[in-house]
Structures are given as structure tokens and as C-alpha cells.
Amino acid sequence: MLEIQRRRNKYPLLCVAEGTIFFRLFLFLVTGILVPVNCRSLAIVVVPLLMMVFAFFRRYHRLMSVSVALFLFAVGIYTSSRPIPPLPPLGDYTLRVLTSPKPVRDHYTCEAEITDLASRPVLLLHVADDSLICSSYLHVSHLKPYMTRHADYALYLERHRISGIAYVASGQIRQLDHTPALSYRLRHKVIGYYRRCGIDGERLAVLSALTLGERSLLTERTNAAFRTAGVAHVLVVSGMHVGFLFLLVLLAYRHSRYKMQVVLIGMALIWFYAWFTGFSVSVRRAAFMFTVMLLARSSGGEYNPIGSLFLSAFIIVLFNPMAIYDASFQMSYMAVLSILLFMPLFRVSGRNIVLQNVALTISAQILLTPLIIYLFGNFPVWFMLSNLFIALLVPLVFILAPVAFLPFCSWTLWMMCGIVSFISAFPWSQLLVSISFRMLIVSYVLLFLLYDLIASRASARSVIVFLVAVILSSLMLAFA
């Protein structure tokens, strides 16, 4: 036992990975997906599966471990090699809407599946009004899909299994079920309630986006201000919003004698909110992630939050291999992993809300920063200052939204918009910088080794010497 404890103190990051079986399963599966091999033969999956059966009955534990690794690796190759349906010709089609409409500049986009064809190709529809695609089934006349010539965008569509793009005019669409989806009607009724409470203009747009995921009222000026201040994530219902509900459920779980009832009610509340806000991909993913973490917390025994995090990622990628290419998937899981690893290192008292907020913001950004720079080519310089205020105001907005008729709700929204506008006007608000994929990997190696050194309480001198050596090696790698 003393040797195990000594090893944990010396190599904390290695022990985290070794103690999390789902981390290894996730790693094997993702490796198979990323390998540039195209194989649609079932033999690649059946052979390691037979090896697993043989090792199970013979009780060969080492062979069993190798067989499981090979099986997941083969599953990753097989699922990622699924062919994309060909682009359909010009014609009239019946489409099933798969995703909620998202505003993009002066129009809306959504993914829709053509049900008339056996291959069921998925198209990215562009329409002028979101009310035209709020139904489940549409009939589109003279549909003319095409594939973009931009290499990066074409690769994005290919990774998301989208066959092509189609711009559809209002006169081409006929709704087959004229009653909009129930969640769509409820969201617009809530927006009407906000208006009757006297909330309008920019405050109404921010409140609707923050609580309902309804971004149609946001102006380009508001979007740009939140993006420049580094708090654009609050305007998109995602893991942060579902995580707020998760924290409320955890708070009730700790102070209640009826643990299982709280867990069931909490799960129902999380999934109801996911459905209510449009059931977007990022919200579904976050709801599933926190559901797994909630079940793991209530299952008894030793709770491993990193293990439950990788369990949810493993199941999501198993059923949707292309999810690993989604920026929202990468950012949400990287942010949660960063919080779970680095937040305990700050050792902040639970009674100091301000310091906890600062520690949470810093710990989330440690692993998220290289990914943001790699994906978007810029970095919000004043994100720490803006998140310090916004993270305190967002819970207040959530709590006050049902009683929006109270003046305090309007004041909170006015304060939030004012702080964002003030910080976004600061000089050097965005740092334009880009890194290659190679530098992204080097950055994460550096950060994980830094965590290992800090968590193992290494001496300051060894930390400095080691960081200088790693930085010099990364610079040599970058300019090689």
C-alpha cells in the first residue's frame, strides 16, 4: 500500500490514466477512427471478437486485454469507413429535419434527411426564416443540392456525413405537418412572456439566447461584443447551461436523504431542458455527459469523475464516431477535463465565491486555450475579467428568468450587456495568433507534464529547469 501511495504522489497524471479504464477504451476507439484506413469488411471486427471469446473461456487475462484493445481499434476503423451517400439530383423531395435551425448571418441552417431515397442522404439546408423548418417533415420542390469547392468546408461536411448543401427559397418549402414542434411553440410563448414583463431590445435577445437557446433575436453587434469579450459561450445553450442544472442537482443530492429520488428528478430536469431548448447536438451531448456523471456519483463506492467523463465520451463516440471532429465536442470535454484536473490544485475555500469563480475560470482555460487558438486563430485577451463578472451574473439570470417581471431581472441583464460592451471596447481585446496541429500536440504535452509536476509537489527549481527544456524542445520542433 505504501508503494502504491508513493507512486501516486510521484506520478499523479499516470495514476489518473491507469485508474480510468474508460480512458483506455476511449483511446483505443479514437485511435481506430483517426487512422487513415478505409475498410468495410466485417472480418476486421469479427477476428478480434473471436479472440475475446476465446480469451474469456480460457481465462487468458493478457490476451483478453489485447483482444479488447484490438476490437475497439477495429470498430473505430469500421465505423469511420462508412460511405457517404451520393449527392441527389435536381428534383422534388420529402425531407425530415434532423437538427434545430441555427441563425447564420441573415438566414438559418439545419440538417435534413431525404426520406424518398434509399441511401437517405443528409443535406445542410439554408433558408430565410426559421419558421419554415420548425416542422418535422418538409416537401421541397426543385431541390438542387451541390457540394462546396472549398477544401476545408468540404472536409467538414464529409466528417459530419453531409452529402451536400442546398439553398431553399420560401416558395419551395411546404410543411407536411403544419403544427410546429411543441418545444418550438413553448420557447416562443416564453419569449412572449418576457416581452410582457417589459424586457425588450438587446436584453430580450440575450435572455432568450441564454435561457432558451433562441438566437434569432441577437444582432451582429451583440454577437461581436460577446465574442470579443470572450463570453460568446453563454449565448449558446451548451455544457455550461446544463452544467448549471447539474450543480443544482448535486447541491440537492448532498443535502437530501432521498438520494435516488433526487437523481431521478435531476435526470428528468436535465433532459427536459435539453428537449425544451431544441435538442441540439451540443446540448444532447452535455445532457448525456452529466447524466452519466450523475449516475456514477449515485451508484455507490468510490466516485471517479474523470472515469465517468471518459465513459460518456466513449459511448458518444461509439455511436457517433464523427463526433470527435466536432469543435463543440472537443471544447466541452476539454473544458470539463481541465476543471477536474486543475481546479483541485488551487485549494480555494468553498466559502469564497469570488476566488472559486477565478479558480474555475483559470482551470477551465488552461487546456482550452490551445484548442481555441488552433480552431479559431484568435484569443480573447480580457476573457478572465469578463468571465469573472459574467459567471456570477449567469446563475442570477437563470434563477430570475421565471420571475422576469421583477425589476431586478432587467437590471441584471442591463448590467451583463453593459459589462460585455465595456470590456469588448478595451484595446488589444483579441490576439490574432494561430498554431499548427503539431504545436497543439506539443502544447498539450507541456501542459500535462506541468500538471504532473505541480500535483507531485516537485521542487521549484526542477519545475523551472524542466519547463525550459520542454519549451526549447517545442521551439526546435516548431522550426524544424
Short mmCIF file of C-alpha atoms in Angstrom, two decimals:
data_model
loop_
_atom_site.label_atom_id
_atom_site.label_comp_id
_atom_site.label_asym_id
_atom_site.label_seq_id
_atom_site.Cartn_x
_atom_site.Cartn_y
_atom_site.Cartn_z
CA MET A 1 0.00 0.00 0.00
CA LEU A 2 2.84 2.39 0.84
CA GLU A 3 4.43 1.70 -2.52
CA ILE A 4 1.16 2.42 -4.34
CA GLN A 5 0.69 5.66 -2.40
CA ARG A 6 4.30 6.70 -3.12
CA ARG A 7 3.76 6.02 -6.81
CA ARG A 8 0.56 8.10 -6.83
CA ASN A 9 2.35 11.02 -5.23
CA LYS A 10 5.22 10.79 -7.70
CA TYR A 11 3.23 10.28 -10.93
CA PRO A 12 -0.33 11.65 -10.37
CA LEU A 13 -1.22 12.01 -14.05
CA LEU A 14 -0.10 8.45 -14.85
CA CYS A 15 -2.19 7.10 -11.98
CA VAL A 16 -5.23 9.04 -13.20
CA ALA A 17 -4.92 7.41 -16.63
CA GLU A 18 -4.23 3.94 -15.24
CA GLY A 19 -7.13 4.10 -12.79
CA THR A 20 -9.57 5.10 -15.50
CA ILE A 21 -10.40 2.09 -17.67
CA PHE A 22 -12.72 4.15 -19.85
CA PHE A 23 -9.84 6.45 -20.72
CA ARG A 24 -8.03 3.49 -22.28
CA LEU A 25 -11.17 2.24 -24.04
CA PHE A 26 -11.82 5.72 -25.41
CA LEU A 27 -8.19 5.99 -26.55
CA PHE A 28 -8.31 2.68 -28.46
CA LEU A 29 -11.59 3.63 -30.17
CA VAL A 30 -10.45 7.12 -31.16
CA THR A 31 -7.14 5.77 -32.48
CA GLY A 32 -9.06 3.46 -34.82
CA ILE A 33 -11.24 6.35 -36.03
CA LEU A 34 -8.27 8.62 -36.71
CA VAL A 35 -6.21 6.02 -38.56
CA PRO A 36 -6.48 6.82 -42.31
CA VAL A 37 -7.59 3.29 -43.26
CA ASN A 38 -10.75 2.56 -45.24
CA CYS A 39 -12.08 -0.93 -44.51
CA ARG A 40 -15.71 -2.04 -44.78
CA SER A 41 -15.08 -5.75 -44.23
CA LEU A 42 -16.68 -7.21 -41.10
CA ALA A 43 -13.71 -9.55 -40.75
CA ILE A 44 -11.71 -6.72 -39.19
CA VAL A 45 -14.22 -6.71 -36.29
CA VAL A 46 -15.05 -10.43 -36.15
CA VAL A 47 -11.44 -11.66 -35.72
CA PRO A 48 -10.68 -9.70 -32.50
CA LEU A 49 -14.19 -10.53 -31.27
CA LEU A 50 -13.45 -14.27 -31.61
CA MET A 51 -10.16 -13.66 -29.80
CA MET A 52 -12.11 -12.05 -26.95
CA VAL A 53 -14.46 -15.05 -26.70
CA PHE A 54 -11.54 -17.48 -26.71
CA ALA A 55 -9.65 -15.49 -24.04
CA PHE A 56 -12.79 -15.26 -21.90
CA PHE A 57 -13.43 -19.01 -21.78
CA ARG A 58 -9.73 -19.86 -21.41
CA ARG A 59 -9.29 -17.11 -18.80
CA TYR A 60 -6.27 -15.65 -20.55
CA HIS A 61 -6.31 -12.19 -18.97
CA ARG A 62 -3.47 -10.69 -21.00
CA LEU A 63 -4.94 -11.97 -24.25
CA MET A 64 -8.31 -10.57 -23.16
CA SER A 65 -6.83 -7.11 -22.67
CA VAL A 66 -5.12 -7.21 -26.07
CA SER A 67 -8.30 -8.52 -27.74
CA VAL A 68 -10.44 -5.72 -26.29
CA ALA A 69 -7.93 -3.11 -27.49
CA LEU A 70 -7.83 -4.63 -30.99
CA PHE A 71 -11.63 -4.94 -31.08
CA LEU A 72 -12.20 -1.26 -30.24
CA PHE A 73 -9.47 -0.24 -32.67
CA ALA A 74 -11.20 -2.30 -35.40
CA VAL A 75 -14.63 -0.87 -34.50
CA GLY A 76 -13.19 2.63 -34.89
CA ILE A 77 -11.82 1.80 -38.35
CA TYR A 78 -15.06 0.09 -39.45
CA THR A 79 -17.48 2.79 -38.27
CA SER A 80 -15.39 5.66 -39.64
CA SER A 81 -15.20 3.95 -43.06
CA ARG A 82 -18.96 4.19 -43.63
CA PRO A 83 -19.52 5.64 -47.12
CA ILE A 84 -21.33 8.96 -47.56
CA PRO A 85 -24.48 8.74 -49.74
CA PRO A 86 -24.03 10.37 -53.17
CA LEU A 87 -25.39 13.81 -53.96
CA PRO A 88 -29.04 13.53 -55.13
CA PRO A 89 -30.08 15.04 -58.48
CA LEU A 90 -32.42 18.00 -59.00
CA GLY A 91 -35.99 17.12 -58.03
CA ASP A 92 -38.86 17.26 -55.53
CA TYR A 93 -38.16 15.52 -52.22
CA THR A 94 -39.61 14.88 -48.79
CA LEU A 95 -37.16 15.80 -46.04
CA ARG A 96 -37.02 15.01 -42.34
CA VAL A 97 -35.50 17.80 -40.26
CA LEU A 98 -32.75 16.41 -38.00
CA THR A 99 -31.48 19.48 -36.12
CA SER A 100 -32.90 22.72 -34.79
CA PRO A 101 -32.48 25.78 -37.05
CA LYS A 102 -29.38 27.84 -36.26
CA PRO A 103 -29.00 31.51 -37.26
CA VAL A 104 -26.12 32.26 -39.62
CA ARG A 105 -25.93 35.95 -40.61
CA ASP A 106 -29.20 36.69 -42.47
CA HIS A 107 -30.54 33.12 -42.75
CA TYR A 108 -30.92 29.82 -40.88
CA THR A 109 -29.36 26.41 -41.36
CA CYS A 110 -30.38 22.91 -40.35
CA GLU A 111 -29.57 19.33 -41.30
CA ALA A 112 -32.30 17.41 -43.11
CA GLU A 113 -32.51 13.84 -44.40
CA ILE A 114 -34.09 12.94 -47.75
CA THR A 115 -36.56 10.15 -46.97
CA ASP A 116 -37.52 9.44 -50.62
CA LEU A 117 -34.14 7.83 -51.39
CA ALA A 118 -32.94 4.50 -50.06
CA SER A 119 -29.49 5.91 -49.26
CA ARG A 120 -31.11 8.72 -47.17
CA PRO A 121 -28.52 11.43 -47.86
CA VAL A 122 -28.26 14.30 -45.38
CA LEU A 123 -28.22 17.89 -46.66
CA LEU A 124 -27.37 21.17 -45.00
CA LEU A 125 -30.38 23.41 -45.74
CA HIS A 126 -30.14 27.21 -45.86
CA VAL A 127 -33.47 29.05 -45.54
CA ALA A 128 -34.51 32.65 -44.87
CA ASP A 129 -36.98 32.04 -42.00
CA ASP A 130 -36.67 29.54 -39.15
CA SER A 131 -40.46 29.10 -39.01
CA LEU A 132 -40.26 27.29 -42.37
CA ILE A 133 -38.17 24.46 -40.91
CA CYS A 134 -39.69 24.19 -37.43
CA SER A 135 -41.78 21.19 -38.55
CA SER A 136 -40.53 17.62 -38.58
CA TYR A 137 -41.24 16.90 -42.28
CA LEU A 138 -40.98 19.18 -45.30
CA HIS A 139 -41.69 18.88 -49.01
CA VAL A 140 -39.18 20.85 -51.08
CA SER A 141 -39.74 21.39 -54.79
CA HIS A 142 -36.91 21.84 -57.30
CA LEU A 143 -34.29 21.00 -54.71
CA LYS A 144 -30.82 21.46 -56.23
CA PRO A 145 -28.08 20.29 -53.85
CA TYR A 146 -24.42 20.92 -54.57
CA MET A 147 -21.02 20.36 -52.94
CA THR A 148 -18.77 23.26 -51.99
CA ARG A 149 -15.41 23.75 -53.70
CA HIS A 150 -13.72 25.00 -50.54
CA ALA A 151 -11.48 22.18 -49.34
CA ASP A 152 -11.77 22.90 -45.60
CA TYR A 153 -15.57 23.22 -45.69
CA ALA A 154 -15.88 20.09 -47.84
CA LEU A 155 -13.80 18.19 -45.29
CA TYR A 156 -16.08 19.49 -42.52
CA LEU A 157 -19.17 18.23 -44.37
CA GLU A 158 -17.52 14.88 -45.07
CA ARG A 159 -16.65 14.37 -41.41
CA HIS A 160 -20.25 15.11 -40.44
CA ARG A 161 -21.62 12.70 -43.10
CA ILE A 162 -23.36 15.50 -45.02
CA SER A 163 -23.76 14.85 -48.74
CA GLY A 164 -24.23 18.45 -49.85
CA ILE A 165 -25.68 21.93 -49.38
CA ALA A 166 -28.96 23.38 -50.61
CA TYR A 167 -30.23 26.97 -50.57
CA VAL A 168 -34.03 26.87 -50.47
CA ALA A 169 -36.36 29.81 -51.14
CA SER A 170 -39.53 30.31 -49.12
CA GLY A 171 -41.76 29.36 -52.04
CA GLN A 172 -40.06 25.99 -52.44
CA ILE A 173 -40.95 24.68 -48.95
CA ARG A 174 -44.27 23.17 -47.93
CA GLN A 175 -44.70 21.93 -44.37
CA LEU A 176 -46.21 18.45 -44.23
CA ASP A 177 -47.06 18.75 -40.52
CA HIS A 178 -48.35 22.31 -40.14
CA THR A 179 -48.15 22.32 -36.36
CA PRO A 180 -44.67 23.41 -35.27
CA ALA A 181 -42.82 21.27 -32.78
CA LEU A 182 -44.06 21.57 -29.21
CA SER A 183 -40.69 22.77 -27.93
CA TYR A 184 -40.61 25.48 -30.63
CA ARG A 185 -44.07 26.73 -29.59
CA LEU A 186 -43.16 26.69 -25.89
CA ARG A 187 -39.97 28.66 -26.50
CA HIS A 188 -41.83 31.39 -28.36
CA LYS A 189 -44.50 31.50 -25.64
CA VAL A 190 -41.76 32.09 -23.08
CA ILE A 191 -40.30 34.86 -25.27
CA GLY A 192 -43.79 36.42 -25.37
CA TYR A 193 -43.85 36.23 -21.56
CA TYR A 194 -40.50 38.02 -21.41
CA ARG A 195 -41.89 40.78 -23.65
CA ARG A 196 -44.98 41.21 -21.46
CA CYS A 197 -42.64 41.61 -18.48
CA GLY A 198 -41.14 44.68 -20.12
CA ILE A 199 -37.89 43.15 -21.36
CA ASP A 200 -37.05 44.19 -24.91
CA GLY A 201 -34.22 45.03 -27.28
CA GLU A 202 -30.78 43.68 -26.52
CA ARG A 203 -31.82 42.44 -23.07
CA LEU A 204 -34.59 40.29 -24.58
CA ALA A 205 -32.19 38.87 -27.17
CA VAL A 206 -29.60 37.97 -24.53
CA LEU A 207 -32.16 36.48 -22.14
CA SER A 208 -33.74 34.37 -24.93
CA ALA A 209 -30.37 33.06 -26.08
CA LEU A 210 -29.13 32.45 -22.55
CA THR A 211 -32.14 30.53 -21.20
CA LEU A 212 -33.87 29.16 -24.32
CA GLY A 213 -31.11 28.83 -26.92
CA GLU A 214 -33.15 31.12 -29.20
CA ARG A 215 -30.53 33.19 -31.06
CA SER A 216 -32.79 34.64 -33.77
CA LEU A 217 -33.16 37.96 -31.89
CA LEU A 218 -29.41 38.56 -31.50
CA THR A 219 -27.87 41.28 -33.64
CA GLU A 220 -24.43 41.05 -35.20
CA ARG A 221 -23.27 43.85 -32.89
CA THR A 222 -24.26 41.88 -29.77
CA ASN A 223 -22.66 38.69 -31.10
CA ALA A 224 -19.42 40.54 -31.89
CA ALA A 225 -19.28 42.16 -28.43
CA PHE A 226 -19.72 38.85 -26.59
CA ARG A 227 -17.23 37.15 -28.91
CA THR A 228 -14.59 39.86 -28.43
CA ALA A 229 -15.03 39.79 -24.64
CA GLY A 230 -14.52 36.02 -24.61
CA VAL A 231 -18.00 35.13 -23.29
CA ALA A 232 -19.77 34.09 -26.51
CA HIS A 233 -20.31 30.64 -24.99
CA VAL A 234 -23.06 31.98 -22.70
CA LEU A 235 -25.23 32.81 -25.75
CA VAL A 236 -25.20 29.18 -26.93
CA VAL A 237 -27.03 26.64 -24.79
CA SER A 238 -24.37 24.02 -24.23
CA GLY A 239 -22.48 22.24 -21.48
CA MET A 240 -22.24 25.33 -19.26
CA HIS A 241 -26.02 25.74 -19.05
CA VAL A 242 -26.68 22.05 -18.49
CA GLY A 243 -23.76 22.03 -16.03
CA PHE A 244 -25.53 24.73 -14.01
CA LEU A 245 -28.54 22.43 -13.63
CA PHE A 246 -26.15 19.59 -12.78
CA LEU A 247 -24.62 21.65 -9.96
CA LEU A 248 -28.09 22.42 -8.59
CA VAL A 249 -28.92 18.70 -8.60
CA LEU A 250 -25.61 17.90 -6.86
CA LEU A 251 -26.36 20.53 -4.24
CA ALA A 252 -29.77 18.97 -3.59
CA TYR A 253 -28.19 15.49 -3.61
CA ARG A 254 -25.73 16.38 -0.86
CA HIS A 255 -28.39 17.85 1.44
CA SER A 256 -31.17 15.30 0.89
CA ARG A 257 -31.87 11.95 2.49
CA TYR A 258 -33.70 10.72 -0.62
CA LYS A 259 -30.66 10.33 -2.86
CA MET A 260 -32.19 8.20 -5.63
CA GLN A 261 -35.29 10.41 -5.93
CA VAL A 262 -33.08 13.47 -6.33
CA VAL A 263 -31.03 11.70 -9.02
CA LEU A 264 -34.14 10.70 -10.99
CA ILE A 265 -35.70 14.15 -10.75
CA GLY A 266 -32.37 15.72 -11.71
CA MET A 267 -32.02 13.49 -14.78
CA ALA A 268 -35.58 14.31 -15.84
CA LEU A 269 -34.89 18.03 -15.37
CA ILE A 270 -31.66 17.90 -17.43
CA TRP A 271 -33.28 16.04 -20.35
CA PHE A 272 -36.41 18.22 -20.25
CA TYR A 273 -34.21 21.30 -20.55
CA ALA A 274 -32.30 19.68 -23.44
CA TRP A 275 -35.60 18.98 -25.25
CA PHE A 276 -37.02 22.41 -24.41
CA THR A 277 -34.02 24.29 -25.86
CA GLY A 278 -34.22 22.47 -29.20
CA PHE A 279 -32.28 19.26 -28.52
CA SER A 280 -29.19 20.47 -30.37
CA VAL A 281 -26.19 18.17 -30.71
CA SER A 282 -24.11 20.03 -28.10
CA VAL A 283 -26.97 20.03 -25.57
CA ARG A 284 -27.69 16.32 -26.10
CA ARG A 285 -24.01 15.56 -25.63
CA ALA A 286 -23.79 17.66 -22.45
CA ALA A 287 -27.01 16.15 -21.07
CA PHE A 288 -25.70 12.64 -21.64
CA MET A 289 -22.31 13.50 -20.15
CA PHE A 290 -23.82 14.90 -16.95
CA THR A 291 -26.36 12.06 -16.76
CA VAL A 292 -23.53 9.52 -16.76
CA MET A 293 -21.65 11.55 -14.16
CA LEU A 294 -24.78 11.78 -12.00
CA LEU A 295 -25.43 8.03 -12.20
CA ALA A 296 -21.78 7.31 -11.40
CA ARG A 297 -21.98 9.63 -8.40
CA SER A 298 -25.09 7.86 -7.03
CA SER A 299 -24.02 4.28 -7.78
CA GLY A 300 -22.11 3.92 -4.52
CA GLY A 301 -18.49 3.08 -3.96
CA GLU A 302 -15.63 5.34 -4.96
CA TYR A 303 -16.69 8.07 -7.38
CA ASN A 304 -14.23 8.86 -10.17
CA PRO A 305 -15.37 11.99 -12.06
CA ILE A 306 -12.69 11.61 -14.76
CA GLY A 307 -13.75 7.99 -15.29
CA SER A 308 -17.40 8.99 -15.72
CA LEU A 309 -16.32 11.79 -18.07
CA PHE A 310 -14.46 9.36 -20.34
CA LEU A 311 -17.32 6.84 -20.07
CA SER A 312 -19.74 9.38 -21.54
CA ALA A 313 -17.20 10.32 -24.25
CA PHE A 314 -16.65 6.64 -25.08
CA ILE A 315 -20.38 5.93 -25.50
CA ILE A 316 -20.94 9.07 -27.60
CA VAL A 317 -18.04 8.30 -29.94
CA LEU A 318 -19.06 4.63 -30.14
CA PHE A 319 -22.48 5.58 -31.57
CA ASN A 320 -21.29 8.66 -33.46
CA PRO A 321 -17.61 8.30 -34.46
CA MET A 322 -17.55 11.63 -36.29
CA ALA A 323 -18.33 13.48 -33.04
CA ILE A 324 -14.61 13.71 -32.30
CA TYR A 325 -14.28 16.16 -35.21
CA ASP A 326 -16.96 18.45 -33.76
CA ALA A 327 -15.49 21.60 -32.21
CA SER A 328 -18.20 21.74 -29.52
CA PHE A 329 -17.40 18.13 -28.50
CA GLN A 330 -13.69 18.89 -28.25
CA MET A 331 -14.18 22.15 -26.34
CA SER A 332 -16.79 20.89 -23.87
CA TYR A 333 -14.85 17.77 -22.89
CA MET A 334 -11.52 19.60 -22.78
CA ALA A 335 -13.02 22.28 -20.51
CA VAL A 336 -14.51 19.73 -18.09
CA LEU A 337 -11.29 17.68 -18.06
CA SER A 338 -9.27 20.85 -17.39
CA ILE A 339 -11.53 21.75 -14.46
CA LEU A 340 -11.34 18.25 -12.98
CA LEU A 341 -7.53 18.20 -13.21
CA PHE A 342 -6.50 21.75 -12.31
CA MET A 343 -9.32 23.02 -10.04
CA PRO A 344 -8.17 20.93 -7.01
CA LEU A 345 -4.65 22.41 -7.32
CA PHE A 346 -5.91 25.87 -6.36
CA ARG A 347 -7.15 24.71 -2.92
CA VAL A 348 -9.69 27.55 -2.69
CA SER A 349 -12.07 27.69 0.26
CA GLY A 350 -15.64 26.78 -0.64
CA ARG A 351 -16.96 29.87 1.16
CA ASN A 352 -15.11 32.37 -1.04
CA ILE A 353 -17.32 32.59 -4.14
CA VAL A 354 -15.14 35.17 -5.94
CA LEU A 355 -11.93 33.16 -5.58
CA GLN A 356 -13.79 30.00 -6.59
CA ASN A 357 -15.03 31.75 -9.71
CA VAL A 358 -11.50 32.91 -10.57
CA ALA A 359 -10.07 29.42 -9.97
CA LEU A 360 -12.82 27.83 -12.07
CA THR A 361 -12.24 30.24 -14.97
CA ILE A 362 -8.46 29.76 -14.93
CA SER A 363 -8.65 25.96 -14.60
CA ALA A 364 -11.13 25.69 -17.50
CA GLN A 365 -8.98 27.85 -19.78
CA ILE A 366 -5.69 26.02 -19.14
CA LEU A 367 -6.44 23.13 -21.51
CA LEU A 368 -8.99 25.05 -23.57
CA THR A 369 -6.71 27.90 -24.69
CA PRO A 370 -4.50 25.92 -27.15
CA LEU A 371 -7.61 24.37 -28.72
CA ILE A 372 -9.33 27.76 -29.13
CA ILE A 373 -6.23 29.23 -30.77
CA TYR A 374 -5.90 26.21 -33.08
CA LEU A 375 -9.58 26.21 -34.12
CA PHE A 376 -10.31 29.95 -34.40
CA GLY A 377 -6.92 31.62 -34.85
CA ASN A 378 -7.53 34.22 -32.13
CA PHE A 379 -7.65 34.53 -28.38
CA PRO A 380 -9.75 36.94 -26.25
CA VAL A 381 -7.21 38.74 -24.08
CA TRP A 382 -9.67 40.01 -21.45
CA PHE A 383 -11.56 36.73 -21.01
CA MET A 384 -10.52 36.48 -17.35
CA LEU A 385 -12.01 39.85 -16.46
CA SER A 386 -15.23 39.32 -18.41
CA ASN A 387 -15.77 35.76 -17.14
CA LEU A 388 -15.23 36.90 -13.57
CA PHE A 389 -18.36 39.06 -13.80
CA ILE A 390 -20.41 37.05 -16.28
CA ALA A 391 -20.02 33.76 -14.37
CA LEU A 392 -21.56 35.48 -11.34
CA LEU A 393 -24.42 37.02 -13.34
CA VAL A 394 -25.43 33.98 -15.41
CA PRO A 395 -26.75 31.97 -12.40
CA LEU A 396 -28.72 35.06 -11.33
CA VAL A 397 -30.31 35.31 -14.78
CA PHE A 398 -31.26 31.62 -14.68
CA ILE A 399 -32.84 32.00 -11.26
CA LEU A 400 -34.64 35.25 -12.10
CA ALA A 401 -35.91 34.21 -15.57
CA PRO A 402 -39.18 32.66 -14.23
CA VAL A 403 -39.88 35.94 -12.38
CA ALA A 404 -38.79 38.23 -15.22
CA PHE A 405 -41.46 40.76 -14.22
CA LEU A 406 -39.27 41.77 -11.26
CA PRO A 407 -37.09 44.84 -11.97
CA PHE A 408 -34.01 43.06 -10.62
CA CYS A 409 -34.02 40.68 -13.63
CA SER A 410 -33.97 43.58 -16.08
CA TRP A 411 -31.21 45.29 -14.09
CA THR A 412 -29.10 42.11 -14.13
CA LEU A 413 -29.43 41.83 -17.92
CA TRP A 414 -28.61 45.53 -18.33
CA MET A 415 -25.52 45.06 -16.17
CA MET A 416 -24.41 41.99 -18.15
CA CYS A 417 -24.76 43.72 -21.52
CA GLY A 418 -23.03 46.84 -20.20
CA ILE A 419 -20.05 44.90 -18.82
CA VAL A 420 -19.62 42.99 -22.09
CA SER A 421 -19.82 46.16 -24.19
CA PHE A 422 -17.35 47.94 -21.89
CA ILE A 423 -14.77 45.11 -21.89
CA SER A 424 -15.09 44.46 -25.64
CA ALA A 425 -14.06 48.08 -26.27
CA PHE A 426 -10.73 47.59 -24.46
CA PRO A 427 -7.57 47.88 -26.60
CA TRP A 428 -5.95 44.63 -27.71
CA SER A 429 -9.19 42.81 -26.94
CA GLN A 430 -8.34 39.95 -29.31
CA LEU A 431 -4.95 38.45 -30.00
CA LEU A 432 -4.67 37.12 -33.55
CA VAL A 433 -2.44 34.06 -33.34
CA SER A 434 -2.51 30.65 -34.99
CA ILE A 435 -0.74 27.38 -34.28
CA SER A 436 -0.29 24.20 -36.27
CA PHE A 437 -1.57 20.80 -35.23
CA ARG A 438 1.99 19.83 -34.32
CA MET A 439 2.27 22.79 -31.96
CA LEU A 440 -1.13 21.91 -30.49
CA ILE A 441 0.16 18.46 -29.53
CA VAL A 442 3.37 19.96 -28.10
CA SER A 443 1.29 22.42 -26.06
CA TYR A 444 -0.78 19.64 -24.52
CA VAL A 445 2.31 17.57 -23.74
CA LEU A 446 3.75 20.61 -21.98
CA LEU A 447 0.54 21.30 -20.03
CA PHE A 448 0.03 17.70 -18.91
CA LEU A 449 3.65 17.46 -17.77
CA LEU A 450 3.23 20.75 -15.95
CA TYR A 451 0.19 19.32 -14.15
CA ASP A 452 2.17 16.20 -13.25
CA LEU A 453 4.98 18.30 -11.78
CA ILE A 454 2.66 20.56 -9.76
CA ALA A 455 0.48 17.71 -8.49
CA SER A 456 3.54 15.71 -7.43
CA ARG A 457 4.85 18.76 -5.49
CA ALA A 458 8.19 18.86 -7.27
CA SER A 459 10.69 21.49 -6.20
CA ALA A 460 10.54 24.91 -7.87
CA ARG A 461 13.99 24.53 -9.37
CA SER A 462 13.19 21.21 -11.04
CA VAL A 463 9.94 22.64 -12.39
CA ILE A 464 11.72 25.64 -13.92
CA VAL A 465 14.50 23.56 -15.44
CA PHE A 466 12.02 21.05 -16.83
CA LEU A 467 9.77 23.76 -18.33
CA VAL A 468 12.74 25.45 -20.00
CA ALA A 469 13.81 22.13 -21.50
CA VAL A 470 10.31 21.37 -22.79
CA ILE A 471 9.88 24.87 -24.24
CA LEU A 472 13.22 24.67 -26.04
CA SER A 473 12.35 21.26 -27.46
CA SER A 474 8.95 22.50 -28.62
CA LEU A 475 10.57 25.51 -30.35
CA MET A 476 13.02 23.20 -32.09
CA LEU A 477 10.12 21.05 -33.19
CA ALA A 478 8.17 24.06 -34.46
CA PHE A 479 11.02 25.43 -36.59
CA ALA A 480 12.39 22.10 -37.75
#
